[in-house]
CSV table of C-alpha atoms and ligand atoms in Angstrom, one decimal:
chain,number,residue,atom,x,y,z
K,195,UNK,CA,-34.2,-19.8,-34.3
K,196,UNK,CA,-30.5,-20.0,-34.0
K,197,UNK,CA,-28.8,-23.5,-32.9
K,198,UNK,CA,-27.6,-22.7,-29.3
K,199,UNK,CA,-24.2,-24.5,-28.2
K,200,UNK,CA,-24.3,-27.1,-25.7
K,201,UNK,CA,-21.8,-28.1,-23.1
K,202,UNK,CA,-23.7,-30.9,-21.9
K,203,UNK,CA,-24.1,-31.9,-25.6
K,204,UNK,CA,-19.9,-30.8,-26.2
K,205,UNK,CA,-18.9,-33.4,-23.1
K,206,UNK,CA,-20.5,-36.3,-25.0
K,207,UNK,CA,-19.1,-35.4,-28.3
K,208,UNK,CA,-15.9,-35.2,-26.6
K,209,UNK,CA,-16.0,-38.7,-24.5
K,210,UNK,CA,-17.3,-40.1,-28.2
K,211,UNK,CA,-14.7,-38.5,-29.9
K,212,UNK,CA,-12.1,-40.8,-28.8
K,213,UNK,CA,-13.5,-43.7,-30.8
K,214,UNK,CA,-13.2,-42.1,-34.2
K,215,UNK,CA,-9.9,-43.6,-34.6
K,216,UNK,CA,-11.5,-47.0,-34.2
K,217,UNK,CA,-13.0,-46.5,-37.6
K,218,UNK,CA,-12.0,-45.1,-41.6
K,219,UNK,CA,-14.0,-43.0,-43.8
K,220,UNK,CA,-15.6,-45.0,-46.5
K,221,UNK,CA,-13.7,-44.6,-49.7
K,222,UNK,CA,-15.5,-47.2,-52.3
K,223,UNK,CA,-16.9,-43.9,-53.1
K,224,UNK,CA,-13.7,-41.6,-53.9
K,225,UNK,CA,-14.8,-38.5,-53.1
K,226,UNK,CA,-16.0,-39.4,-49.8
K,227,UNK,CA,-12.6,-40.3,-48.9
K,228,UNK,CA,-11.7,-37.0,-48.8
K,229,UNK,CA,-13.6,-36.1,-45.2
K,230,UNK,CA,-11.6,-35.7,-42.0
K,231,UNK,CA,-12.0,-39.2,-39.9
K,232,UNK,CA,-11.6,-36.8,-36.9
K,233,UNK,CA,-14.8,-35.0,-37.4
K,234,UNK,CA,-17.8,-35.6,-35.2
K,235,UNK,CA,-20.8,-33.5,-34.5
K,236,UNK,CA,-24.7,-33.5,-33.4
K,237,UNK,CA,-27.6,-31.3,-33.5
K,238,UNK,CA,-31.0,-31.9,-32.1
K,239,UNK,CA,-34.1,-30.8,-33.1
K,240,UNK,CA,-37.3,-29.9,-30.8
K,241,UNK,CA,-40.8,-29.6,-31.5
K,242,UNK,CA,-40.8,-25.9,-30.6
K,243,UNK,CA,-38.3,-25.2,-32.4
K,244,UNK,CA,-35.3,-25.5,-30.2
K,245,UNK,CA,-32.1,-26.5,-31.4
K,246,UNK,CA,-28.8,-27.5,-29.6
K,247,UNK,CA,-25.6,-28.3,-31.0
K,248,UNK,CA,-22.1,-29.5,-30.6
K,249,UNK,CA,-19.4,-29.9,-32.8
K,250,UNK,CA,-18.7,-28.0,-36.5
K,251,UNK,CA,-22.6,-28.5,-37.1
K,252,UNK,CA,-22.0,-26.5,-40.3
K,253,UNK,CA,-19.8,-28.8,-42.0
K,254,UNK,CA,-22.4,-30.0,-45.1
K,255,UNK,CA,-23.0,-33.8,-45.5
K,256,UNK,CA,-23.9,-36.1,-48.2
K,257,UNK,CA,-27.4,-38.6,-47.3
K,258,UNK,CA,-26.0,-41.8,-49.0
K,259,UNK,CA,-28.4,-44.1,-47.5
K,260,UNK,CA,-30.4,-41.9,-44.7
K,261,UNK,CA,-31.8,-40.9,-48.4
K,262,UNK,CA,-33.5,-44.2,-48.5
K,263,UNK,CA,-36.2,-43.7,-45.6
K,264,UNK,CA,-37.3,-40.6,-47.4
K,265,UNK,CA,-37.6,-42.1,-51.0
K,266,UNK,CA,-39.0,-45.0,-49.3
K,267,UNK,CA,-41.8,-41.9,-47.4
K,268,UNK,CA,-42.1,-40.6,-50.6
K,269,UNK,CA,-43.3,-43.6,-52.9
K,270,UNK,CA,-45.4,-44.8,-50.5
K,271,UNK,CA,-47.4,-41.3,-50.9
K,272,UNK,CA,-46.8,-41.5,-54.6
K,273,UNK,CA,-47.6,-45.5,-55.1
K,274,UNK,CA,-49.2,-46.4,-52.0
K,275,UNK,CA,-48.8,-49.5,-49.4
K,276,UNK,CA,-49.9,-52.5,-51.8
K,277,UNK,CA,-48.0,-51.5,-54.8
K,278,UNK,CA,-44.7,-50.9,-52.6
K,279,UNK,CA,-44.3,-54.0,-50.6
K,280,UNK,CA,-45.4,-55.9,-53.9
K,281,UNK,CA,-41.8,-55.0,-55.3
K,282,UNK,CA,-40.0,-54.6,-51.8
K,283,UNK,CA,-39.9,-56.5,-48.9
K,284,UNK,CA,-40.3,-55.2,-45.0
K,285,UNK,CA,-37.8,-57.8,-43.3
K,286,UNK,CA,-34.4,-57.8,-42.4
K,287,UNK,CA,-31.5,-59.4,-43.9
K,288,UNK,CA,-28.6,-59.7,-41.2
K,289,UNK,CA,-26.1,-59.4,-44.4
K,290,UNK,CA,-23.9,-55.8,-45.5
K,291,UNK,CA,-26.0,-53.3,-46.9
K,292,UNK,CA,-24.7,-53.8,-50.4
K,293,UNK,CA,-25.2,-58.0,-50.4
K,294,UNK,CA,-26.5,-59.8,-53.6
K,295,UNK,CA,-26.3,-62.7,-51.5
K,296,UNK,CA,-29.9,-62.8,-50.9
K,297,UNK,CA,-31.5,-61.7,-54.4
K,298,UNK,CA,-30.5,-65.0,-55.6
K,299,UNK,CA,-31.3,-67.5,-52.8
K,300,UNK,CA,-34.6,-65.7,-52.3
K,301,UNK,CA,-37.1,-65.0,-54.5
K,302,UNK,CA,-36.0,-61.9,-56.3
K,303,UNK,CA,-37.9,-59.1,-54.4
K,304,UNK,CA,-35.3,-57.1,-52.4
K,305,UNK,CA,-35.8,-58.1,-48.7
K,306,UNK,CA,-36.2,-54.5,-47.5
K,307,UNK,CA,-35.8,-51.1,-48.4
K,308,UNK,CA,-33.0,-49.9,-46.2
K,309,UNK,CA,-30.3,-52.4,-48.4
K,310,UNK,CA,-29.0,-51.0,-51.5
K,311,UNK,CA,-31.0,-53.6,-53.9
K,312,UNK,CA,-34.3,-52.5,-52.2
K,313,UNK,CA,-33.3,-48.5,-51.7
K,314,UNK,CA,-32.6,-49.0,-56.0
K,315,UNK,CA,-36.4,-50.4,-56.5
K,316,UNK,CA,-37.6,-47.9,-54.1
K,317,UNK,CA,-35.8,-45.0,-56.3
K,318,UNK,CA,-37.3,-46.9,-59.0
K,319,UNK,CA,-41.0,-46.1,-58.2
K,320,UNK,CA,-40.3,-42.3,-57.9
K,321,UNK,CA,-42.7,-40.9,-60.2
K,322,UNK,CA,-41.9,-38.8,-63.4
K,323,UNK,CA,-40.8,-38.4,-67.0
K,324,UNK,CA,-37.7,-37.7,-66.8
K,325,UNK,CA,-34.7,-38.1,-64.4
K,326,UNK,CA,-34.4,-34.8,-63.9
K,327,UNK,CA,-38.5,-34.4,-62.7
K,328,UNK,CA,-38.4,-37.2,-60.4
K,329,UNK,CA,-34.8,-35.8,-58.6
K,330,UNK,CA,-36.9,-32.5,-58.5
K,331,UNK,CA,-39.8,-34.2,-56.9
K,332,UNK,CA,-37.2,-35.7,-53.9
K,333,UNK,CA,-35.6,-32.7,-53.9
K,334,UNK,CA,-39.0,-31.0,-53.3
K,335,UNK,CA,-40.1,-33.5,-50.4
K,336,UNK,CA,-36.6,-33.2,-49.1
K,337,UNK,CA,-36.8,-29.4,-48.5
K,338,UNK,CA,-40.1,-29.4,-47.3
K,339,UNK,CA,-39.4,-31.8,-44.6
K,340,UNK,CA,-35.6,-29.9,-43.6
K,341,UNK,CA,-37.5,-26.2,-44.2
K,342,UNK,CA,-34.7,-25.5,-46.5
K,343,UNK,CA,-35.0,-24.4,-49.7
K,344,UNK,CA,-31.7,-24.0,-50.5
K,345,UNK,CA,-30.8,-28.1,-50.1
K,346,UNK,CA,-29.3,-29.2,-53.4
K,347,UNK,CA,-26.9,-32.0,-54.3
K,348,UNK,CA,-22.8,-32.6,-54.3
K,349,UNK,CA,-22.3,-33.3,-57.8
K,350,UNK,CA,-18.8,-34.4,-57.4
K,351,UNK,CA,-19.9,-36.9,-54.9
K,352,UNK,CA,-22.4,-38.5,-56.8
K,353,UNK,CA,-20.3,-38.5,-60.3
K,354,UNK,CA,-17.7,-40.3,-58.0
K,355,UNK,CA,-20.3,-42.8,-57.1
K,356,UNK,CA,-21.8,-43.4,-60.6
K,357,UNK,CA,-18.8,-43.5,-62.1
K,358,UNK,CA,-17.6,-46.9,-59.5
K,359,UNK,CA,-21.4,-48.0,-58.7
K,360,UNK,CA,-20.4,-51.1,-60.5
K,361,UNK,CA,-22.1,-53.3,-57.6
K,362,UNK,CA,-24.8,-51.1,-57.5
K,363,UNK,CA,-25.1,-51.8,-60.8
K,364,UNK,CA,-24.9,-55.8,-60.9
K,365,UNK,CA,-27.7,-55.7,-58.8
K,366,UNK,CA,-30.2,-53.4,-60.5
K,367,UNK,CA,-29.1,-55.3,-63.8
K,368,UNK,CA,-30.2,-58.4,-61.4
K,369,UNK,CA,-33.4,-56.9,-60.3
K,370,UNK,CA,-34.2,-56.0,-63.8
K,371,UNK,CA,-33.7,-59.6,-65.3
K,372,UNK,CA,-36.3,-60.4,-62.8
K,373,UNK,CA,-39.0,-57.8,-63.9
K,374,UNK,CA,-38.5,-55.8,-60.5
K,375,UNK,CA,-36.7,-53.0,-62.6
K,376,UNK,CA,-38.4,-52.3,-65.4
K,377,UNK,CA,-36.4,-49.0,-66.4
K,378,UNK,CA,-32.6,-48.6,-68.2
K,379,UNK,CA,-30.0,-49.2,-65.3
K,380,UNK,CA,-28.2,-46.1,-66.4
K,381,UNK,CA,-30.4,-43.6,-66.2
K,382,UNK,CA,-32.2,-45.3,-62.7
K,383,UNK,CA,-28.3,-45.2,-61.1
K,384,UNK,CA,-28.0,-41.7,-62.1
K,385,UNK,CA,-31.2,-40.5,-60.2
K,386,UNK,CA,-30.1,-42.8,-57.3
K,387,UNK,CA,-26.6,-41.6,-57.1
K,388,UNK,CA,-27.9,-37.9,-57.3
K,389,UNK,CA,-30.6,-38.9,-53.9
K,390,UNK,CA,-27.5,-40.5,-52.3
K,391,UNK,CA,-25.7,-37.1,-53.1
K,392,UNK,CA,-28.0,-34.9,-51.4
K,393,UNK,CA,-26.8,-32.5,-49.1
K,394,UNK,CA,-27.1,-30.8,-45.8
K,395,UNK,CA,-25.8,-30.3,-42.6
K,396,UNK,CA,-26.6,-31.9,-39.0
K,397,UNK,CA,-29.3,-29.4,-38.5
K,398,UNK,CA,-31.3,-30.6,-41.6
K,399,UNK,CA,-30.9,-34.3,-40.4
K,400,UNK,CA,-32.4,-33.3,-36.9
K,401,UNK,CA,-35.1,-31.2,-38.2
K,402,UNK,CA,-35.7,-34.3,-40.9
K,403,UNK,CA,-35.6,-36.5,-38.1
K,404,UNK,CA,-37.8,-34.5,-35.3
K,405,UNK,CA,-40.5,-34.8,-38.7
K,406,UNK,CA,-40.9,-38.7,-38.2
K,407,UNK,CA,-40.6,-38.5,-34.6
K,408,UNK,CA,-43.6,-36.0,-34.8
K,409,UNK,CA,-45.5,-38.8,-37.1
K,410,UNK,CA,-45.2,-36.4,-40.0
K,411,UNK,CA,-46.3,-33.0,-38.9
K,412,UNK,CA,-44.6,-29.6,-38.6
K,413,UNK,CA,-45.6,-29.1,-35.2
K,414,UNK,CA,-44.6,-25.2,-35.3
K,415,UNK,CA,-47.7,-24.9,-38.3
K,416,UNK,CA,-49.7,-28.2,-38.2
K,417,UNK,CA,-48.8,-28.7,-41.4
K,418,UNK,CA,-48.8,-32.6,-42.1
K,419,UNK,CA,-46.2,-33.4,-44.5
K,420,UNK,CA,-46.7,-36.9,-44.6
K,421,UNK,CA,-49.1,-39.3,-43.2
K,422,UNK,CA,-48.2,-40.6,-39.6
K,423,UNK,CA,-48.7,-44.6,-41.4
K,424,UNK,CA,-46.2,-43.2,-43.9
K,425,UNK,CA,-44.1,-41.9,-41.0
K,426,UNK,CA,-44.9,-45.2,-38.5
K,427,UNK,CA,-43.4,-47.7,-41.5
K,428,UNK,CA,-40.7,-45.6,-42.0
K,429,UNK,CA,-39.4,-45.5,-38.4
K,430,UNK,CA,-40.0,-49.4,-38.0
K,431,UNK,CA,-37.6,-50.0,-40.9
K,432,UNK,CA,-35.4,-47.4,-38.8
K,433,UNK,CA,-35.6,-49.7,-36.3
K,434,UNK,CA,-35.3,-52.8,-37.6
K,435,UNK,CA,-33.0,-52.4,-40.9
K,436,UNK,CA,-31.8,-48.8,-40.0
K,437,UNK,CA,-28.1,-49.9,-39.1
K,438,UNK,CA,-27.9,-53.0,-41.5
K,439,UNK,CA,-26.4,-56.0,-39.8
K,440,UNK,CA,-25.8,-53.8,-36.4
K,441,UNK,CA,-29.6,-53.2,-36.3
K,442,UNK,CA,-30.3,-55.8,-33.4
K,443,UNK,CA,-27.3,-54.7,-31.1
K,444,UNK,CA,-28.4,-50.9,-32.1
K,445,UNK,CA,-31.8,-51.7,-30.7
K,446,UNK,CA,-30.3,-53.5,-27.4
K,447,UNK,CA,-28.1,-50.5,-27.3
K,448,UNK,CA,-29.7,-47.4,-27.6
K,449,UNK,CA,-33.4,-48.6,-28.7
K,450,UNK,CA,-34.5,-45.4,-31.4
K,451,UNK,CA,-35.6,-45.4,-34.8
K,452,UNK,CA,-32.1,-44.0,-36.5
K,453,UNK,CA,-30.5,-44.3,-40.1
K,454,UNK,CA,-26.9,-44.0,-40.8
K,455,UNK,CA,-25.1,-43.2,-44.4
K,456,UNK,CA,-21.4,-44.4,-45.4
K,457,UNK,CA,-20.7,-40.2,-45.4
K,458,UNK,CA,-20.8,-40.7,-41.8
K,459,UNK,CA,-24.6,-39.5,-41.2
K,460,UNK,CA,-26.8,-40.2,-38.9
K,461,UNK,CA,-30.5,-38.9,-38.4
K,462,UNK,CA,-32.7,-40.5,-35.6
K,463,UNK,CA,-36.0,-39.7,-34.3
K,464,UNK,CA,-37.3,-40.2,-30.8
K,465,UNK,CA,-40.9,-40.8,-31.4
K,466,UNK,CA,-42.8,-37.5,-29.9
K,467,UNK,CA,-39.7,-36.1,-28.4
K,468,UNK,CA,-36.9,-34.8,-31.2
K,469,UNK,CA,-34.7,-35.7,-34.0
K,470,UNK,CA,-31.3,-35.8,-34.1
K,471,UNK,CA,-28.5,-35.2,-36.4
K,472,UNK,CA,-25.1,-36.4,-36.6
K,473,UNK,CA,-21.9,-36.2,-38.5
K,474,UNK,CA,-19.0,-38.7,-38.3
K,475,UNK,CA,-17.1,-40.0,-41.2
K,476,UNK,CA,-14.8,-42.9,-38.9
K,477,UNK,CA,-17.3,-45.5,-40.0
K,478,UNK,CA,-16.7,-49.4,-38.5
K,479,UNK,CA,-16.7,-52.5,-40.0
K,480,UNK,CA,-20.7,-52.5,-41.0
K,481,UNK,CA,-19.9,-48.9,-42.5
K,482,UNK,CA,-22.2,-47.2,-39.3
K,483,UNK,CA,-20.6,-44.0,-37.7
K,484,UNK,CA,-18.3,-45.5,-34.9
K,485,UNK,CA,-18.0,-42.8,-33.1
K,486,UNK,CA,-21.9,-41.5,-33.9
K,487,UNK,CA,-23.3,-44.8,-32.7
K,488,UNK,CA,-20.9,-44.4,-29.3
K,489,UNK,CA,-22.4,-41.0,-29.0
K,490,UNK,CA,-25.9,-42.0,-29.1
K,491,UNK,CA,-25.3,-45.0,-27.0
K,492,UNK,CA,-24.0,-42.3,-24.0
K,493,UNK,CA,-27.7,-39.7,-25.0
K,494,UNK,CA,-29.5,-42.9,-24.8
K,495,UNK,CA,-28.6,-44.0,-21.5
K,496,UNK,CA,-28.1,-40.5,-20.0
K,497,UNK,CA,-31.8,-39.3,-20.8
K,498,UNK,CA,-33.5,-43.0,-21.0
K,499,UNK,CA,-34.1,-42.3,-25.0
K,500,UNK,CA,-35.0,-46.0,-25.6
K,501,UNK,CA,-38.2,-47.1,-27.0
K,502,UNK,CA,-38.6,-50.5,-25.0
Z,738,DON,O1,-25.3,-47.1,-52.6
Z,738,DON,C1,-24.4,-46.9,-51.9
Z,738,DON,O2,-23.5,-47.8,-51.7
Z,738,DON,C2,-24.3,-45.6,-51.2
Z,738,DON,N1,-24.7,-44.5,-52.0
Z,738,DON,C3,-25.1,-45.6,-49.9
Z,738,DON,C4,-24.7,-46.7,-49.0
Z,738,DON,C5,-24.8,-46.4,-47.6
Z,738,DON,O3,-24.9,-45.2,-47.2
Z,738,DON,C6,-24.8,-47.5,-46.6
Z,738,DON,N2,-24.8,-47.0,-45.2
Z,738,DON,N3,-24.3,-47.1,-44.2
């Protein structure tokens, strides 16, 4: 079914617009410096199928770190509950996503998933020989839940990244000092830069997203892709480490399960209602989407989207 244009959906985009020049495109990561601050678009997803748009929803996008909910849905399938909360945490930090602060003050087990240090143990547990099969198995589960085969990876974006992961790297050299990473660093930050690298455009990101809001079923074939307790964990952490150190005001704000990536990204999910996609590379201070969160904030209050 196409994705129909919406006017209502074009006004917001508009009024949220403004705000992109409150922010800058991340550029720790080269190549991601290279996207247009300007842009900002949003697709949603529906259960039936619908779709409605606004913006240049075509424009492709990498995850960066709204990878991290679906390698965290993934080894929970592969590894199950026990073995995964052994080696990561479920509680937030208050601290930038990329903080070794806490590894050290703490005992060394990554507070949560959703922070780089506990996204790199999660990427850890993927299952596989090689890096290549486990990259294929994401990829797999990534398609299946977007209904897009033809999802694949920006290989210049995640050379860029491996090539000037070197914090990424202090801390899985960290984590594997302490026996949480058990694997060489190289070859883990390769498959992690390649997840982070994944690509698609703000249709894929609703369609992902209206999957967890759905608790893990296609609703158009029944077809249950992942457990709904796989799907309920994941949108708690979306909730409560989704937006880093912005998660509180988030909830306060607009009140959905949502994750955002330093490429701009953001996918939320309104539990049994749709999932939402959105592009926006102007990122703020806590490296969210500023003008993506501001365009949330106005859906959420317009149609009463938040959970409490
Ligand atoms: O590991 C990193 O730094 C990036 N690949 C992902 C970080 C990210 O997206 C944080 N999100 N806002």
């Amino acid at each position: 079914m196409p994705c129909q244009k919406s006017d209502e959906l074009q006004r917001f985009v508009e009024e949220a617009k403004r705000y992109t020049k409150d922010g800058k495109v991340a550029d720790y990561i080269p190549e991601l410096g290279k996207a247009n601050p300007g842009d900002l678009s949003i697709a949603i997803n529906y259960p039936d199928g619908r779709c409605i748009s606004a913006g240049d929803i075509d424009k492709k996008i990498t995850l960066q770190s709204i990878s991290k909910v679906i390698s965290l849905a993934l080894v929970l399938m592969e590894r199950g509950y026990r073995y995964v909360f052994e080696r990561v945490g479920m509680e937030p930090t208050g601290d930038p996503f990329n903080s070794i602060a806490k590894l050290e003050t703490m005992p060394a087990k990554p507070l949560n998933p959703m922070i780089n240090a506990g996204a790199l143990v999660v990427t850890h547990m993927i299952k596989g020989d090689t890096v290549e099969d486990r990259f294929n198995r994401l990829l797999g589960f990534i398609r299946e839940l977007a209904d897009d085969s033809s999802i694949g990876y920006c290989e210049n974006v995640a050379r860029s990244e491996f090539e000037s992961a070197d914090l990424n790297r202090a801390l899985c050299y960290f984590l594997k000092q302490h026996n949480i990473i058990t694997e060489d660093v190289e070859p883990l930050l390769d498959l992690y830069t390649k997840q982070c690298a994944v690509e698609m455009n703000c249709l894929g990101l609703a369609r992902i997203g209206m999957i967890f809001a759905m608790d893990g079923v296609d609703p158009l074939n029944g077809k249950r892709i992942m457990p709904d307790d796989v799907a309920r964990i994941c949108k708690t952490f979306m909730v409560t480490c989704g937006m880093y150190n912005a998660s509180g005001e988030f909830a306060i704000k607009i009140g959905i399960p949502a994750k955002s990536g330093v490429s701009g990204g953001i996918m939320g999910a309104v539990p049994g209602k749709f999932g939402i996609g959105i592009f926006g590379p102007a990122l703020d201070e806590k490296g969210n989407s500023v003008a993506g969160l501001k365009l949330l904030e106005l859906l959420s209050k317009r149609y009463r989207l938040s959970m409490f």
